[in-house]
Coordinates of C-alpha atoms in Angstrom, one line a residue:
X1 CA 21.6 -58.4 1.1
X2 CA 20.4 -56.9 -2.0
X3 CA 17.8 -53.1 -1.2
X4 CA 15.5 -52.7 -3.5
X5 CA 14.5 -49.2 -2.4
X6 CA 13.3 -47.1 1.8
X7 CA 9.8 -47.1 2.6
X8 CA 10.2 -43.8 4.3
X9 CA 6.4 -42.0 6.3
X10 CA 6.8 -38.6 4.1
X11 CA 8.4 -39.2 1.0
X12 CA 8.9 -42.8 -0.9
X13 CA 12.5 -43.4 -2.8
X14 CA 10.7 -44.1 -5.9
X15 CA 12.0 -46.9 -7.1
X16 CA 9.7 -49.0 -9.0
X17 CA 11.0 -52.5 -7.3
X18 CA 10.9 -51.8 -4.0
X19 CA 7.1 -50.2 -4.5
X20 CA 6.2 -53.3 -6.0
X21 CA 7.2 -54.8 -3.0
X22 CA 5.9 -52.8 -1.5
X23 CA 2.1 -53.3 -3.0
X24 CA 2.8 -56.7 -2.7
X25 CA 3.3 -57.4 1.0
X26 CA 1.0 -54.9 2.1
X27 CA 3.7 -53.6 4.9
X28 CA 2.7 -49.9 4.5
X29 CA -0.8 -49.8 5.9
X30 CA 0.5 -51.1 8.9
X31 CA 3.8 -49.0 10.1
X32 CA 2.5 -45.3 8.7
X33 CA 0.9 -44.3 11.9
X34 CA 4.3 -45.1 14.9
X35 CA 8.0 -46.8 14.8
X36 CA 10.9 -44.4 12.7
X37 CA 10.1 -43.0 9.9
X38 CA 12.4 -44.4 7.5
X39 CA 12.2 -49.1 6.6
X40 CA 14.9 -50.1 4.2
X41 CA 13.0 -53.6 1.6
X42 CA 15.4 -56.4 0.6
X43 CA 14.1 -58.4 -1.8
X44 CA 12.2 -60.7 1.3
X45 CA 10.5 -57.7 3.2
X46 CA 11.4 -55.3 5.3
X47 CA 14.8 -56.0 6.9
X48 CA 15.7 -55.2 11.4
X49 CA 17.1 -52.0 12.6
X50 CA 20.1 -54.5 13.2
X51 CA 20.9 -55.6 9.5
X52 CA 20.2 -51.8 9.0
X53 CA 23.1 -50.3 10.9
X54 CA 25.3 -53.9 9.0
X55 CA 24.3 -52.5 5.8
X56 CA 25.3 -49.0 6.5
X57 CA 28.6 -50.1 8.4
X58 CA 29.6 -52.1 5.3
X59 CA 28.7 -49.0 3.4
X60 CA 30.9 -47.2 5.6
X61 CA 34.5 -49.9 5.1
X62 CA 33.8 -49.8 1.8
X63 CA 34.5 -45.7 1.3
X64 CA 36.9 -46.1 3.3
X65 CA 38.4 -48.3 1.3
X66 CA 38.1 -46.9 -1.8
X67 CA 39.5 -43.8 -0.2
X68 CA 42.8 -45.9 1.0
X69 CA 43.1 -46.8 -2.3
X70 CA 43.1 -43.0 -4.4
X71 CA 46.2 -42.9 -5.7
X72 CA 48.0 -40.0 -3.4
X73 CA 47.5 -36.6 -5.4
X74 CA 50.6 -34.5 -5.8
X75 CA 49.1 -30.7 -5.0
X76 CA 49.9 -29.8 -8.3
X77 CA 48.1 -32.3 -10.1
X78 CA 45.2 -30.8 -7.1
X79 CA 45.3 -28.1 -8.3
X80 CA 44.6 -29.0 -12.3
X81 CA 41.3 -30.7 -11.2
X82 CA 40.1 -28.0 -9.1
X83 CA 40.9 -25.5 -12.0
X84 CA 38.9 -27.3 -14.4
X85 CA 36.4 -28.2 -11.9
X86 CA 36.3 -24.3 -10.6
X87 CA 37.0 -22.2 -13.4
X88 CA 36.1 -23.9 -16.9
X89 CA 35.0 -20.8 -18.5
X90 CA 31.2 -22.8 -18.5
X91 CA 31.4 -23.8 -15.3
X92 CA 30.4 -26.4 -16.2
X93 CA 30.3 -28.6 -12.4
X94 CA 27.8 -25.5 -10.9
X95 CA 26.2 -23.9 -13.6
X96 CA 25.4 -20.7 -13.9
X97 CA 21.7 -21.1 -11.5
X98 CA 23.6 -23.1 -9.3
X99 CA 22.7 -21.6 -5.8
X100 CA 25.6 -21.7 -3.2
X101 CA 23.6 -22.2 -0.2
X102 CA 25.1 -23.0 3.2
X103 CA 26.2 -26.6 2.9
X104 CA 28.0 -26.1 -0.9
X105 CA 29.4 -23.5 0.0
X106 CA 31.1 -25.9 2.9
X107 CA 31.9 -28.2 0.5
X108 CA 33.3 -25.2 -1.4
X109 CA 35.8 -23.9 0.9
X110 CA 37.1 -27.1 2.2
X111 CA 38.1 -28.3 -1.2
X112 CA 39.6 -24.8 -1.7
X113 CA 41.4 -24.7 1.6
X114 CA 44.6 -24.9 0.1
X115 CA 44.3 -22.5 -2.8
X116 CA 42.8 -19.7 -1.9
X117 CA 43.4 -18.1 -5.5
X118 CA 41.2 -20.3 -7.5
X119 CA 38.7 -19.5 -4.4
X120 CA 39.3 -15.8 -5.1
X121 CA 39.0 -15.6 -8.9
X122 CA 36.1 -19.0 -9.0
X123 CA 33.9 -15.7 -6.6
X124 CA 35.0 -13.3 -9.7
X125 CA 33.9 -14.9 -12.6
X126 CA 30.3 -13.5 -13.0
X127 CA 28.0 -14.8 -15.4
X128 CA 26.3 -14.2 -18.3
X129 CA 24.6 -11.4 -16.8
X130 CA 27.7 -9.5 -15.1
X131 CA 26.5 -11.9 -11.9
X132 CA 29.2 -12.8 -9.6
X133 CA 27.4 -15.4 -6.9
X134 CA 27.8 -12.8 -3.8
X135 CA 25.7 -10.1 -6.2
X136 CA 21.9 -13.1 -6.7
X137 CA 19.9 -12.2 -3.9
X138 CA 19.4 -15.6 -4.3
X139 CA 22.3 -17.3 -2.8
X140 CA 23.6 -17.4 1.3
X141 CA 25.1 -14.0 0.8
X142 CA 26.2 -13.7 4.3
X143 CA 28.5 -16.5 4.1
X144 CA 30.0 -15.7 1.2
X145 CA 31.5 -13.1 3.1
X146 CA 32.3 -15.3 5.5
X147 CA 34.4 -17.5 3.9
X148 CA 37.1 -14.3 2.7
X149 CA 36.8 -12.3 6.2
X150 CA 40.7 -12.7 6.6
X151 CA 40.6 -11.5 2.8
X152 CA 39.8 -7.6 3.0
X153 CA 40.4 -6.7 -0.3
X154 CA 38.2 -10.6 -2.2
X155 CA 35.6 -8.8 -0.2
X156 CA 36.3 -5.1 -1.3
X157 CA 36.3 -5.8 -4.4
X158 CA 33.6 -7.8 -4.5
X159 CA 31.5 -6.2 -3.5
X160 CA 32.1 -3.4 -6.0
X161 CA 31.6 -5.9 -9.7
X162 CA 28.8 -3.6 -11.6
X163 CA 27.4 -6.7 -13.6
X164 CA 25.8 -5.0 -16.4
X165 CA 22.7 -3.2 -15.4
X166 CA 25.7 -1.5 -13.5
X167 CA 24.2 -3.1 -10.3
X168 CA 26.3 -3.8 -7.3
X169 CA 26.1 -6.1 -5.2
X170 CA 23.8 -3.9 -2.5
X171 CA 22.0 -2.8 -5.6
X172 CA 20.4 -6.5 -5.4
X173 CA 19.9 -7.5 -2.3
X174 CA 18.2 -5.6 0.3
X175 CA 17.6 -8.9 2.3
X176 CA 21.0 -9.0 2.7
X177 CA 21.9 -5.4 2.7
X178 CA 23.1 -5.8 6.0
X179 CA 25.5 -8.2 5.5
X180 CA 26.8 -7.0 3.3
X181 CA 27.4 -3.4 4.8
X182 CA 28.7 -4.8 7.7
X183 CA 31.3 -6.1 5.8
X184 CA 32.9 -3.4 4.8
X185 CA 32.9 -1.2 8.1
X186 CA 36.4 -1.7 8.7
X187 CA 37.0 -0.3 5.3
X188 CA 35.0 3.0 5.1
X189 CA 36.9 4.6 1.2
X190 CA 35.5 1.5 0.4
X191 CA 32.3 1.7 1.9
X192 CA 31.5 5.6 0.9
X193 CA 32.2 4.1 -3.1
X194 CA 29.9 1.4 -3.0
X195 CA 26.8 3.3 -1.1
X196 CA 27.0 5.9 -3.2
X197 CA 28.1 4.5 -6.8
X198 CA 25.1 5.1 -8.9
X199 CA 24.2 1.9 -11.6
X200 CA 23.2 2.3 -15.5
X201 CA 19.1 4.0 -14.4
X202 CA 20.4 6.3 -12.5
X203 CA 19.8 4.7 -8.6
X204 CA 21.9 3.9 -6.2
X205 CA 21.8 1.1 -3.0
X206 CA 19.3 4.0 -1.4
X207 CA 16.7 4.1 -4.7
X208 CA 16.9 1.0 -4.8
X209 CA 16.1 -0.3 -1.5
X210 CA 13.3 2.1 -1.7
X211 CA 11.8 1.6 -5.3
X212 CA 12.0 -1.9 -4.0
X213 CA 8.0 -3.0 -3.9
X214 CA 7.1 -6.3 -2.4
X215 CA 3.5 -8.1 -3.4
X216 CA 0.5 -8.1 -0.3
X217 CA 1.5 -10.4 1.4
X218 CA 4.6 -9.9 2.7
X219 CA 4.4 -5.8 2.2
X220 CA 4.1 -5.7 5.4
X221 CA 7.0 -7.9 7.0
X222 CA 8.5 -6.2 4.1
X223 CA 8.1 -2.8 5.2
X224 CA 9.8 -3.2 8.3
X225 CA 12.5 -5.0 7.4
X226 CA 13.1 -2.2 4.5
X227 CA 12.8 0.4 7.2
X228 CA 15.9 -1.0 10.0
X229 CA 17.9 -1.9 6.5
X230 CA 17.7 2.2 5.9
X231 CA 18.1 2.9 9.5
X232 CA 20.7 1.1 9.9
X233 CA 22.4 2.1 5.9
X234 CA 22.1 5.8 7.8
X235 CA 24.1 4.9 10.9
X236 CA 26.5 3.3 8.8
X237 CA 27.9 6.6 6.9
X238 CA 27.5 8.8 10.0
X239 CA 30.9 9.2 11.1
X240 CA 30.3 10.6 7.1
X241 CA 28.4 13.6 6.3
X242 CA 29.9 14.1 3.0
X243 CA 28.3 10.3 1.8
X244 CA 25.2 11.2 3.2
X245 CA 25.0 14.1 1.6
X246 CA 26.0 13.0 -1.9
X247 CA 24.4 10.0 -1.3
X248 CA 20.8 11.9 0.0
X249 CA 20.5 14.8 -3.1
X250 CA 21.6 12.6 -5.9
X251 CA 19.4 11.7 -9.0
X252 CA 18.1 9.2 -11.0
X253 CA 17.2 9.1 -15.0
X254 CA 13.5 10.0 -12.9
X255 CA 15.3 12.7 -11.2
X256 CA 14.1 10.8 -8.1
X257 CA 16.9 11.8 -5.4
X258 CA 16.2 8.9 -3.2
X259 CA 13.1 11.2 -0.4
X260 CA 11.4 11.5 -3.3
X261 CA 11.0 7.7 -5.1
X262 CA 7.7 6.5 -6.2
X263 CA 6.7 3.5 -4.3
X264 CA 3.2 2.6 -1.3
X265 CA 6.0 -0.2 -0.1
X266 CA 7.9 1.9 1.9
X267 CA 6.9 3.5 5.4
X268 CA 6.6 7.6 6.6
X269 CA 8.5 6.7 9.5
X270 CA 10.9 5.4 7.0
X271 CA 11.5 8.5 5.2
X272 CA 11.4 10.7 8.0
X273 CA 14.4 9.4 9.1
X274 CA 16.5 10.1 6.5
X275 CA 15.3 13.4 7.0
X276 CA 16.1 13.4 11.0
X277 CA 19.5 11.5 9.8
X278 CA 20.3 15.7 7.6
X279 CA 19.2 17.5 10.0
X280 CA 22.4 19.4 11.3
X281 CA 22.9 20.4 7.4
X282 CA 19.7 22.1 6.4
X283 CA 20.9 22.3 3.0
X284 CA 20.9 19.0 1.9
X285 CA 17.3 18.4 3.7
X286 CA 15.7 21.9 1.4
X287 CA 17.3 20.2 -1.9
X288 CA 16.1 16.9 -0.2
X289 CA 12.6 18.3 -0.5
X290 CA 12.5 21.0 -2.8
X291 CA 14.7 18.8 -5.6
X292 CA 11.6 18.2 -8.6
X293 CA 11.7 14.8 -10.9
X294 CA 11.4 14.9 -14.1
X295 CA 7.2 15.7 -13.5
X296 CA 8.0 18.5 -11.8
X297 CA 6.7 16.0 -8.6
X298 CA 8.7 17.0 -5.3
X299 CA 8.3 15.2 -1.7
X300 CA 5.2 17.0 -0.9
X301 CA 3.6 15.9 -4.0
X302 CA 3.6 12.6 -3.6
X303 CA 3.4 12.2 0.6
X304 CA 1.7 13.9 4.0
X305 CA 3.7 15.6 6.0
X306 CA 2.4 14.8 9.6
X307 CA 1.5 17.1 12.9
X308 CA 4.9 15.7 14.4
X309 CA 7.7 15.9 11.3
X310 CA 6.5 19.4 10.4
X311 CA 6.7 20.3 13.9
X312 CA 9.9 19.1 13.9
X313 CA 10.8 20.6 9.9
X314 CA 9.9 23.6 12.2
X315 CA 12.8 23.6 14.1
X316 CA 15.2 22.2 12.1
X317 CA 14.8 24.5 9.5
X318 CA 14.6 27.8 12.2
X319 CA 16.6 30.0 9.9
X320 CA 15.0 29.4 6.3
X321 CA 11.3 29.7 6.7
X322 CA 10.5 30.3 2.8
X323 CA 11.4 26.5 2.6
X324 CA 8.0 25.9 4.8
X325 CA 6.2 28.3 2.9
X326 CA 7.6 26.1 -0.4
X327 CA 6.2 23.7 0.1
X328 CA 2.7 23.6 1.3
X329 CA 2.4 25.9 -1.3
X330 CA 4.3 23.8 -4.3
X331 CA 1.1 23.3 -6.7
X332 CA 1.7 19.7 -8.4
X333 CA 2.2 20.3 -12.2
X334 CA -0.1 17.7 -13.4
X335 CA -3.2 18.6 -11.2
X336 CA -2.1 21.6 -9.7
X337 CA -2.7 19.9 -6.3
X338 CA -1.3 21.8 -2.8
X339 CA -0.5 19.2 -0.3
X340 CA -3.5 20.7 1.0
X341 CA -5.9 19.4 -1.2
X342 CA -5.7 16.0 0.0
X343 CA -4.0 16.3 3.3
X344 CA -6.3 14.3 6.2
X345 CA -6.9 15.8 9.5
X346 CA -2.7 16.0 11.3
X347 CA -1.4 17.2 8.0
X348 CA -3.8 20.5 7.3
X349 CA -3.1 21.2 11.2
X350 CA 0.0 20.4 10.4
X351 CA 0.0 23.6 7.9
X352 CA -2.4 25.4 10.0
X353 CA -0.4 25.2 12.8
X354 CA 3.3 26.0 10.1
X355 CA 1.3 29.2 9.1
X356 CA -0.6 30.4 12.1
X357 CA 1.0 33.8 12.7
X358 CA 0.9 33.7 8.6
X359 CA -2.5 34.8 7.9
X360 CA -2.4 36.0 4.2
X361 CA -0.5 32.8 3.3
X362 CA -3.2 30.5 5.0
X363 CA -6.1 31.9 3.7
X364 CA -3.8 32.1 0.1
X365 CA -3.2 27.4 0.8
X366 CA -7.0 27.4 1.4
X367 CA -8.9 29.6 -1.1
X368 CA -5.5 28.1 -3.9
X369 CA -8.1 26.2 -7.1
X370 CA -6.4 22.9 -8.4
X371 CA -7.3 22.3 -11.8
X372 CA -10.9 20.8 -11.0
X373 CA -11.6 24.3 -9.6
X374 CA -11.6 22.6 -6.4
X375 CA -10.6 23.7 -3.0
X376 CA -9.2 22.2 -0.7
X377 CA -12.0 21.8 1.6
X378 CA -13.7 19.9 -1.1
X379 CA -11.6 16.4 -1.4
X380 CA -11.4 15.4 2.1
X381 CA -14.8 15.0 2.9
X382 CA -15.0 13.5 -0.8
X383 CA -12.3 10.6 0.5
X384 CA -13.7 10.0 3.9
X385 CA -13.5 6.5 3.2
X386 CA -9.4 5.8 3.3
X387 CA -7.9 9.0 4.9
X388 CA -9.2 10.3 8.0
X389 CA -11.0 13.1 7.8
X390 CA -13.0 13.9 12.0
X391 CA -12.3 17.1 13.0
X392 CA -10.8 18.4 10.1
X393 CA -13.9 20.9 9.2
X394 CA -13.7 22.1 13.0
X395 CA -10.3 22.7 12.6
X396 CA -10.0 24.7 9.9
X397 CA -13.0 27.0 11.0
X398 CA -11.2 27.4 14.2
X399 CA -7.9 28.5 11.9
X400 CA -10.4 31.3 10.7
X401 CA -12.7 32.0 13.5
X402 CA -11.9 35.8 13.5
X403 CA -12.2 36.4 10.0
X404 CA -15.1 34.4 9.2
X405 CA -15.3 36.0 5.0
X406 CA -12.7 33.6 4.9
X407 CA -14.4 30.6 5.5
X408 CA -18.2 31.4 4.4
X409 CA -16.6 32.2 0.7
X410 CA -14.4 28.5 1.6
X411 CA -18.1 26.8 1.2
X412 CA -19.8 28.5 -0.3
X413 CA -17.0 28.3 -3.7
X414 CA -18.1 25.9 -6.5
X415 CA -15.9 23.9 -8.8
X416 CA -15.9 23.0 -12.5
X417 CA -18.6 20.8 -12.2
X418 CA -20.5 23.6 -10.2
X419 CA -20.2 20.9 -7.4
X420 CA -20.2 22.8 -3.9
X421 CA -17.9 20.9 -0.4
X422 CA -21.4 19.6 0.9
X423 CA -21.5 18.1 -2.7
X424 CA -19.2 16.1 -1.5
X425 CA -19.4 15.5 2.1
X426 CA -20.9 11.6 3.3
X427 CA -21.6 11.2 6.8
X428 CA -20.4 13.7 10.1
X429 CA -18.7 16.1 7.5
X430 CA -22.4 16.7 6.8
X431 CA -23.3 18.4 10.1
X432 CA -19.5 19.5 11.0
X433 CA -19.9 22.1 7.9
X434 CA -24.3 22.6 7.8
X435 CA -23.0 24.0 11.9
X436 CA -20.7 25.8 10.9
X437 CA -22.7 28.8 9.4
X438 CA -25.7 28.1 12.6
X439 CA -26.3 31.6 12.2
X440 CA -26.9 31.4 9.3
X441 CA -29.8 30.0 7.9
X442 CA -29.7 31.8 4.6
X443 CA -26.6 30.0 4.1
X444 CA -27.0 26.7 5.1
X445 CA -29.4 27.7 2.7
X446 CA -28.3 28.5 0.0
X447 CA -25.0 25.1 0.8
X448 CA -27.8 22.2 1.1
X449 CA -30.4 23.9 -1.8
X450 CA -27.5 24.2 -4.0
X451 CA -27.9 22.9 -7.8
X452 CA -24.5 21.7 -9.5
X453 CA -24.1 21.4 -13.5
X454 CA -26.4 18.1 -13.2
X455 CA -29.6 19.7 -11.1
X456 CA -28.5 17.4 -8.1
X457 CA -28.1 19.4 -5.2
X458 CA -25.6 17.5 -2.6
X459 CA -28.1 15.3 -0.6
X460 CA -28.4 13.3 -4.0
X461 CA -25.6 14.3 -5.5
X462 CA -24.4 10.5 -4.9
X463 CA -26.6 9.1 -7.6
X464 CA -24.9 5.3 -6.9
X465 CA -25.8 5.9 -2.9
X466 CA -27.5 8.4 -1.4
X467 CA -28.5 7.2 1.5
X468 CA -25.4 7.7 3.2
X469 CA -25.9 10.7 2.7
X470 CA -29.6 11.5 3.3
X471 CA -29.7 10.7 6.9
X472 CA -27.8 12.5 8.2
X473 CA -28.1 15.8 6.2
X474 CA -32.2 15.3 7.5
X475 CA -31.2 14.7 10.9
X476 CA -28.1 18.1 10.0
X477 CA -31.1 20.1 9.6
X478 CA -33.3 18.9 12.6
X479 CA -33.5 22.6 13.9
X480 CA -34.7 24.0 10.6
X481 CA -37.7 22.0 9.6
X482 CA -39.1 23.4 7.1
X483 CA -35.6 24.1 4.9
X484 CA -36.0 20.1 5.6
X485 CA -39.3 19.5 4.1
X486 CA -38.7 21.8 1.1
X487 CA -34.9 19.8 0.3
X488 CA -36.1 16.5 0.9
X489 CA -39.5 17.4 -1.8
X490 CA -36.6 18.9 -4.2
X491 CA -34.3 16.2 -4.0
X492 CA -37.1 13.9 -5.3
X493 CA -36.9 15.6 -8.5
X494 CA -33.4 15.8 -8.7
X495 CA -32.9 12.3 -8.8
X496 CA -32.6 11.6 -4.5
X497 CA -34.0 8.3 -5.8
X498 CA -31.5 7.1 -8.3
X499 CA -30.1 4.3 -10.4
X500 CA -28.6 1.9 -7.2
X501 CA -28.9 -0.8 -5.1
X502 CA -29.5 1.4 -2.1
X503 CA -33.4 2.5 -3.3
X504 CA -34.8 -0.3 -0.3
X505 CA -32.9 2.8 2.4
X506 CA -33.7 6.1 1.1
X507 CA -37.7 4.8 1.3
X508 CA -37.1 3.6 4.4
X509 CA -35.8 7.4 5.8
X510 CA -37.6 8.9 3.6
X511 CA -41.1 6.7 5.4
X512 CA -40.1 6.9 8.7
X513 CA -39.4 10.8 8.3
X514 CA -42.2 11.7 7.4
X515 CA -45.2 8.8 8.4
X516 CA -47.2 11.6 10.6
X517 CA -47.2 14.3 7.5
X518 CA -48.8 12.6 5.2
X519 CA -48.9 15.1 2.2
X520 CA -45.5 16.1 2.4
X521 CA -44.7 12.1 1.8
X522 CA -47.0 11.1 -0.9
X523 CA -46.1 14.2 -2.6
X524 CA -42.0 12.8 -2.6
X525 CA -43.9 9.3 -3.6
X526 CA -45.7 10.8 -7.2
X527 CA -42.5 12.9 -7.5
X528 CA -40.6 9.4 -7.6
X529 CA -42.2 7.9 -9.3
X530 CA -41.0 5.8 -12.2
X531 CA -37.7 4.5 -9.6
X532 CA -35.0 3.4 -12.5
X533 CA -34.3 0.6 -12.4
X534 CA -31.3 -0.3 -10.6
X535 CA -27.9 -1.9 -13.1
X536 CA -27.0 -5.0 -11.2
X537 CA -31.1 -5.8 -10.6
X538 CA -34.4 -5.2 -10.3
X539 CA -35.8 -3.8 -6.7
X540 CA -39.4 -4.0 -6.0
X541 CA -40.1 -0.9 -3.8
X542 CA -40.9 -2.3 -1.1
X543 CA -41.2 0.2 0.4
X544 CA -42.4 2.8 -1.0
X545 CA -45.6 0.9 -2.3
X546 CA -46.4 0.2 2.4
X547 CA -45.8 3.7 1.8
X548 CA -48.3 4.0 -0.8
X549 CA -50.9 1.3 0.3
X550 CA -51.1 2.9 3.8
X551 CA -51.1 6.7 2.4
X552 CA -54.4 5.4 0.6
X553 CA -55.4 3.6 2.8
X554 CA -54.9 4.6 6.6
X555 CA -53.6 8.2 6.5
X556 CA -56.5 10.3 5.5
X557 CA -55.2 11.6 2.1
X558 CA -57.9 13.3 -0.2
X559 CA -59.7 10.4 -2.3
X560 CA -58.2 12.4 -5.0
X561 CA -55.0 12.0 -4.2
X562 CA -54.2 8.3 -3.4
X563 CA -55.9 7.4 -6.3
X564 CA -53.6 8.6 -8.1
X565 CA -50.9 7.3 -7.0
X566 CA -52.5 3.3 -6.2
X567 CA -52.5 3.9 -10.0
X568 CA -49.0 5.1 -10.4
X569 CA -47.8 2.1 -8.3
X570 CA -49.8 -0.7 -9.5
X571 CA -46.7 -1.1 -11.7
X572 CA -45.0 -2.3 -9.4
X573 CA -48.5 -4.1 -7.1
X574 CA -51.2 -4.7 -9.3
X575 CA -53.0 -5.7 -6.5
X576 CA -52.9 -1.3 -6.1
X577 CA -55.4 -1.1 -9.3
X578 CA -58.0 -3.1 -7.6
X579 CA -57.9 -0.5 -4.2
X580 CA -58.1 2.6 -6.3
X581 CA -61.5 1.6 -8.2
X582 CA -63.3 0.6 -4.8
X583 CA -62.5 4.3 -3.8
X584 CA -64.4 5.4 -7.0
X585 CA -66.4 3.2 -7.2
X586 CA -67.4 4.9 -3.7
X587 CA -66.9 8.0 -5.0
X588 CA -69.3 7.5 -6.8

């Protein structure tokens, strides 16, 4: 019986004759939903299960007979055939891009079981990039190493073979790193040599693991796996302190020790584990923390030191108190920032706790300006959308409760753009700053009315979204109504209604706040006209137009002011001109 092809529910083998048979008989439509997953097709259509079993049995018998009829080869003949197959210089049998997965490796193991020397030579032969099979992450590295579990010297030679870039297999295989490290667990000298070896970029294995990046899709998974791998690596050499020291203090071509490698994929917990691995070796820990890279950046210029980690460092470095001072007072050579300039609430607490008995250093840190002229208190209030700064202002005020002059100096310091910290504040940070000086109305007045170099006061400093500042500022000034009114009137002449999609929100806040104060509301409306066009689209200022109409008709505002408002805003609402004309005719 001639078999034309095989029909499958999941896929169809591309046999033209079988496809034609399927089309002519139409059997595909009613057998797709249930029944066996594969069907043989003969010249007469589908065949039965019994016929299929008979065909497969005949095929098996034919294969066995073919093998039986093959001549028996001597060991030398088999060797010659296998050497040609596996040791051909161009590897024509497998090709440079062959993937060595489990099924392929099983075949190799079976064919070369009597020729370990060929197997060894095959797996130690590099491709054009200098990589041997165990150095290619796409391969099943665990299974390759398993094949040589009885040949530790071969495993050692494979794992210490460098490619053209100076990489050992472990440099390229963070995914298989645990398997590679485990393969040398009984060869401590080889393990030490592997972990401390540096490639052409100066990276050792730890550098590469920390430097490796992943897409946003798999970042969370690989960040967790990377942490586990690095912990496993450190645990594998915990009894070799010299190896740990050499590995941790090695500098790559960028001047980075592993702890200082730049990569957001690596969690802070992983870096903390690296510090903990050398907690009993203060000299190594200090070297890791204070070694600058080629740009002059040390660890604290790139990464947070949490309150918990800071407490550990104080314990581990209790005999080297100046080290923590160097960490927290080191200026980033690029922008002149200290760690305190970009610290969140937790890291700020770490700094305050570290120097609670050293007020002079603490004062020096918080009065240090960066290259933009900003103090640490300028920054966290600006970046509330990506770091947690809730309660930070209160923590700082507690630390300086006995030195209120310094606290006042911090919040009245202008940066190079003329901005106070209040110019950058948003949401609850605004009230936190104002509440610091609730017993000093003059200081509050100075802050809320202070103009920057562009003439903007804090409430209208954010051109794109003053609404996020206006409402919390009005609320924070509830105990100072006269100052609040003065601020809103001044803001309306200083760009409160900016080139923004939020003008309606701002107008709503103003209308609700001053609906019982028509004179102030009218003056704000006059000051605001004309509203700048929004960059994305031109919004009709509905809230202000409604406010103007109410002011002119229901508020008891003077006729002259009402007419002035209506005529101005007739540019947005033409009917306002008619109302203005009626008011003027009544006056006449």
